[in-house]
Structure formats: structure tokens, C-alpha cells
Amino acid sequence: MVLENLMMVLENINAFLSSEVITFSDQPITLGELLMIPLLLVIGVFLTRSAVKIITNRLTTKKTDPNIIHFLQRVLYIIAIVIIVITILDLINVPLTAFAFLSGAIAIGFGFGAQNIINNFKSNIVSIIFTIGSWIS
């Protein structure tokens, strides 16, 4: 009797969580999938913090430069957050091809920004070389 009641409650919960909330690009997103997002975010952030803490402790014991440790922490956090977000979007059946245009635009922006930085770097190297050359003669 108790087992039957428990099974009915679990079926009702499953039916409730399977109810469609949003349709995104002909892919239904259920209430259970939406409730799974914060859970996966919390787990992902916890695992990321634990991994970064372990790596930081190992680098600190090896007396690595604190600037390198800080840089690696930031890079690892960014990579982990991107992986977590892409995984969550894939789990709730959001097509990732929808973001192809956005990522292409970001890549073009980085390219233009890097072009300006590299041109400034080259011009500074040339000016340093000519300054040293005129100083020697």
C-alpha cells in the first residue's frame, strides 16, 4: 500500500517536471530541465573552485610567481565557466548552432583588436631600434 502511494507520488512529480515550459527552436524545454540549470551551475562552480584551489596550492608550494598563479586562476575559471554553460545548454537541448554567428562576430572583433595591438608593438620596436642606432653613431 505504501509502495503504491509512493509510486503514484513519484509519477505525479515526474509528470509535473516533464511539463513543457518553453519551446526554443522547435525543441521543448521542460520544467525539470529548467530546475536542473541552477543545480548544475552550483555543482560546476563548486568543482571548479576545488580544482583551482588544488592547483593554486600545488603552485604555491613550488614557489611559483604569484602573478602567474593569479593568471592561471583566471584562465581556468573562464574556461570552466564556458564549458559549464555549453554543457548546460546542450543538456536542455538548446541548439548550439544558434550561437555560431555570435562567436564569429566575437572572433572578428578579437582579430581587429589584436591587429591594432600588434601594429603598435611593431612600430615601438622600430622606433627603439632607430633610437639605439642614432645613439650609437
mmCIF file of C-alpha atoms in Angstrom:
data_model
loop_
_atom_site.group_PDB
_atom_site.id
_atom_site.type_symbol
_atom_site.label_atom_id
_atom_site.label_comp_id
_atom_site.label_asym_id
_atom_site.label_seq_id
_atom_site.Cartn_x
_atom_site.Cartn_y
_atom_site.Cartn_z
ATOM 1 C CA MET A 1 0.000 0.000 0.000
ATOM 2 C CA VAL A 2 2.710 2.455 0.992
ATOM 3 C CA LEU A 3 4.791 1.455 -2.014
ATOM 4 C CA GLU A 4 1.863 2.061 -4.357
ATOM 5 C CA ASN A 5 1.269 5.510 -2.862
ATOM 6 C CA LEU A 6 4.955 6.333 -3.200
ATOM 7 C CA MET A 7 4.914 5.220 -6.835
ATOM 8 C CA MET A 8 1.877 7.412 -7.543
ATOM 9 C CA VAL A 9 3.572 10.420 -5.922
ATOM 10 C CA LEU A 10 6.741 9.836 -7.967
ATOM 11 C CA GLU A 11 4.686 9.525 -11.168
ATOM 12 C CA ASN A 12 2.890 12.796 -10.387
ATOM 13 C CA ILE A 13 6.214 14.520 -9.717
ATOM 14 C CA ASN A 14 7.643 13.109 -12.947
ATOM 15 C CA ALA A 15 4.593 14.286 -14.912
ATOM 16 C CA PHE A 16 4.866 17.732 -13.338
ATOM 17 C CA LEU A 17 8.583 18.039 -14.097
ATOM 18 C CA SER A 18 8.045 16.770 -17.660
ATOM 19 C CA SER A 19 5.587 19.547 -18.468
ATOM 20 C CA GLU A 20 6.764 21.772 -21.296
ATOM 21 C CA VAL A 21 7.534 25.354 -20.322
ATOM 22 C CA ILE A 22 9.242 26.897 -23.376
ATOM 23 C CA THR A 23 9.867 25.830 -26.939
ATOM 24 C CA PHE A 24 13.178 27.058 -28.327
ATOM 25 C CA SER A 25 13.889 26.362 -31.998
ATOM 26 C CA ASP A 26 11.335 23.520 -32.082
ATOM 27 C CA GLN A 27 12.952 21.926 -29.019
ATOM 28 C CA PRO A 28 10.712 21.723 -25.936
ATOM 29 C CA ILE A 29 12.295 22.721 -22.632
ATOM 30 C CA THR A 30 10.650 21.116 -19.620
ATOM 31 C CA LEU A 31 10.299 22.352 -16.064
ATOM 32 C CA GLY A 32 12.702 19.659 -14.851
ATOM 33 C CA GLU A 33 15.367 20.856 -17.267
ATOM 34 C CA LEU A 34 14.914 24.438 -16.092
ATOM 35 C CA LEU A 35 15.212 23.360 -12.463
ATOM 36 C CA MET A 36 18.328 21.358 -13.316
ATOM 37 C CA ILE A 37 20.177 24.501 -14.529
ATOM 38 C CA PRO A 38 20.882 26.050 -11.089
ATOM 39 C CA LEU A 39 21.844 22.655 -9.683
ATOM 40 C CA LEU A 40 24.369 22.063 -12.468
ATOM 41 C CA LEU A 41 25.714 25.609 -12.102
ATOM 42 C CA VAL A 42 26.285 25.154 -8.372
ATOM 43 C CA ILE A 43 27.961 21.774 -8.870
ATOM 44 C CA GLY A 44 30.117 23.133 -11.706
ATOM 45 C CA VAL A 45 31.232 26.195 -9.746
ATOM 46 C CA PHE A 46 31.998 24.038 -6.688
ATOM 47 C CA LEU A 47 34.104 21.611 -8.732
ATOM 48 C CA THR A 48 35.864 24.496 -10.483
ATOM 49 C CA ARG A 49 36.729 26.198 -7.201
ATOM 50 C CA SER A 50 38.008 22.927 -5.758
ATOM 51 C CA ALA A 51 40.195 22.227 -8.790
ATOM 52 C CA VAL A 52 41.579 25.773 -8.874
ATOM 53 C CA LYS A 53 42.296 25.632 -5.137
ATOM 54 C CA ILE A 54 44.227 22.374 -5.564
ATOM 55 C CA ILE A 55 46.233 23.787 -8.476
ATOM 56 C CA THR A 56 46.897 27.021 -6.567
ATOM 57 C CA ASN A 57 48.160 25.114 -3.524
ATOM 58 C CA ARG A 58 50.496 23.000 -5.656
ATOM 59 C CA LEU A 59 51.879 26.034 -7.474
ATOM 60 C CA THR A 60 52.298 27.926 -4.198
ATOM 61 C CA THR A 61 54.322 25.090 -2.674
ATOM 62 C CA LYS A 62 56.577 25.153 -5.739
ATOM 63 C CA LYS A 63 57.132 28.890 -5.134
ATOM 64 C CA THR A 64 55.692 29.957 -8.472
ATOM 65 C CA ASP A 65 55.346 33.678 -9.183
ATOM 66 C CA PRO A 66 52.055 34.973 -7.690
ATOM 67 C CA ASN A 67 51.230 36.783 -10.936
ATOM 68 C CA ILE A 68 51.387 33.511 -12.863
ATOM 69 C CA ILE A 69 49.195 31.826 -10.258
ATOM 70 C CA HIS A 70 46.617 34.621 -10.479
ATOM 71 C CA PHE A 71 46.675 34.482 -14.285
ATOM 72 C CA LEU A 72 46.177 30.704 -14.298
ATOM 73 C CA GLN A 73 43.308 31.021 -11.825
ATOM 74 C CA ARG A 74 41.501 33.489 -14.098
ATOM 75 C CA VAL A 75 42.106 31.420 -17.232
ATOM 76 C CA LEU A 76 40.894 28.228 -15.551
ATOM 77 C CA TYR A 77 37.753 29.959 -14.231
ATOM 78 C CA ILE A 78 36.899 31.340 -17.664
ATOM 79 C CA ILE A 79 37.461 28.003 -19.419
ATOM 80 C CA ALA A 80 35.435 26.152 -16.785
ATOM 81 C CA ILE A 81 32.520 28.600 -16.969
ATOM 82 C CA VAL A 82 32.420 28.338 -20.764
ATOM 83 C CA ILE A 83 32.429 24.528 -20.543
ATOM 84 C CA ILE A 84 29.693 24.565 -17.880
ATOM 85 C CA VAL A 85 27.464 26.904 -19.891
ATOM 86 C CA ILE A 86 27.899 24.929 -23.126
ATOM 87 C CA THR A 87 27.201 21.665 -21.291
ATOM 88 C CA ILE A 88 24.057 23.035 -19.664
ATOM 89 C CA LEU A 89 22.776 24.402 -22.967
ATOM 90 C CA ASP A 90 23.408 21.036 -24.579
ATOM 91 C CA LEU A 91 21.634 19.171 -21.760
ATOM 92 C CA ILE A 92 18.479 21.258 -22.099
ATOM 93 C CA ASN A 93 18.503 20.727 -25.886
ATOM 94 C CA VAL A 94 19.258 24.305 -26.911
ATOM 95 C CA PRO A 95 20.862 24.097 -30.361
ATOM 96 C CA LEU A 96 24.396 25.445 -30.114
ATOM 97 C CA THR A 97 24.439 26.361 -33.793
ATOM 98 C CA ALA A 98 22.333 29.377 -32.843
ATOM 99 C CA PHE A 99 25.453 30.865 -31.269
ATOM 100 C CA ALA A 100 27.696 30.362 -34.303
ATOM 101 C CA PHE A 101 27.020 33.863 -35.613
ATOM 102 C CA LEU A 102 27.788 35.424 -32.240
ATOM 103 C CA SER A 103 31.055 33.537 -31.827
ATOM 104 C CA GLY A 104 32.097 34.518 -35.365
ATOM 105 C CA ALA A 105 31.449 38.175 -34.583
ATOM 106 C CA ILE A 106 33.482 37.918 -31.378
ATOM 107 C CA ALA A 107 36.370 36.296 -33.262
ATOM 108 C CA ILE A 108 36.363 39.099 -35.837
ATOM 109 C CA GLY A 109 36.382 41.664 -33.023
ATOM 110 C CA PHE A 110 39.362 39.974 -31.375
ATOM 111 C CA GLY A 111 41.130 39.907 -34.731
ATOM 112 C CA PHE A 112 40.693 43.626 -35.279
ATOM 113 C CA GLY A 113 41.761 44.378 -31.707
ATOM 114 C CA ALA A 114 44.855 42.186 -31.977
ATOM 115 C CA GLN A 115 45.761 43.783 -35.300
ATOM 116 C CA ASN A 116 45.871 47.227 -33.703
ATOM 117 C CA ILE A 117 47.938 45.981 -30.747
ATOM 118 C CA ILE A 118 50.428 44.171 -32.983
ATOM 119 C CA ASN A 119 50.839 47.230 -35.222
ATOM 120 C CA ASN A 120 51.579 49.388 -32.165
ATOM 121 C CA PHE A 121 54.079 46.816 -30.909
ATOM 122 C CA LYS A 122 55.888 46.707 -34.272
ATOM 123 C CA SER A 123 56.073 50.478 -34.531
ATOM 124 C CA ASN A 124 57.507 50.705 -30.993
ATOM 125 C CA ILE A 125 60.166 48.096 -31.819
ATOM 126 C CA VAL A 126 61.144 50.036 -34.953
ATOM 127 C CA SER A 127 61.348 53.318 -33.015
ATOM 128 C CA ILE A 128 63.501 51.660 -30.330
ATOM 129 C CA ILE A 129 65.858 50.235 -32.967
ATOM 130 C CA PHE A 130 66.264 53.629 -34.660
ATOM 131 C CA THR A 131 66.744 55.362 -31.296
ATOM 132 C CA ILE A 132 69.503 52.919 -30.336
ATOM 133 C CA GLY A 133 71.052 53.226 -33.806
ATOM 134 C CA SER A 134 71.199 57.021 -33.633
ATOM 135 C CA TRP A 135 72.545 56.860 -30.079
ATOM 136 C CA ILE A 136 75.399 54.507 -31.128
ATOM 137 C CA SER A 137 76.511 56.667 -34.039
#
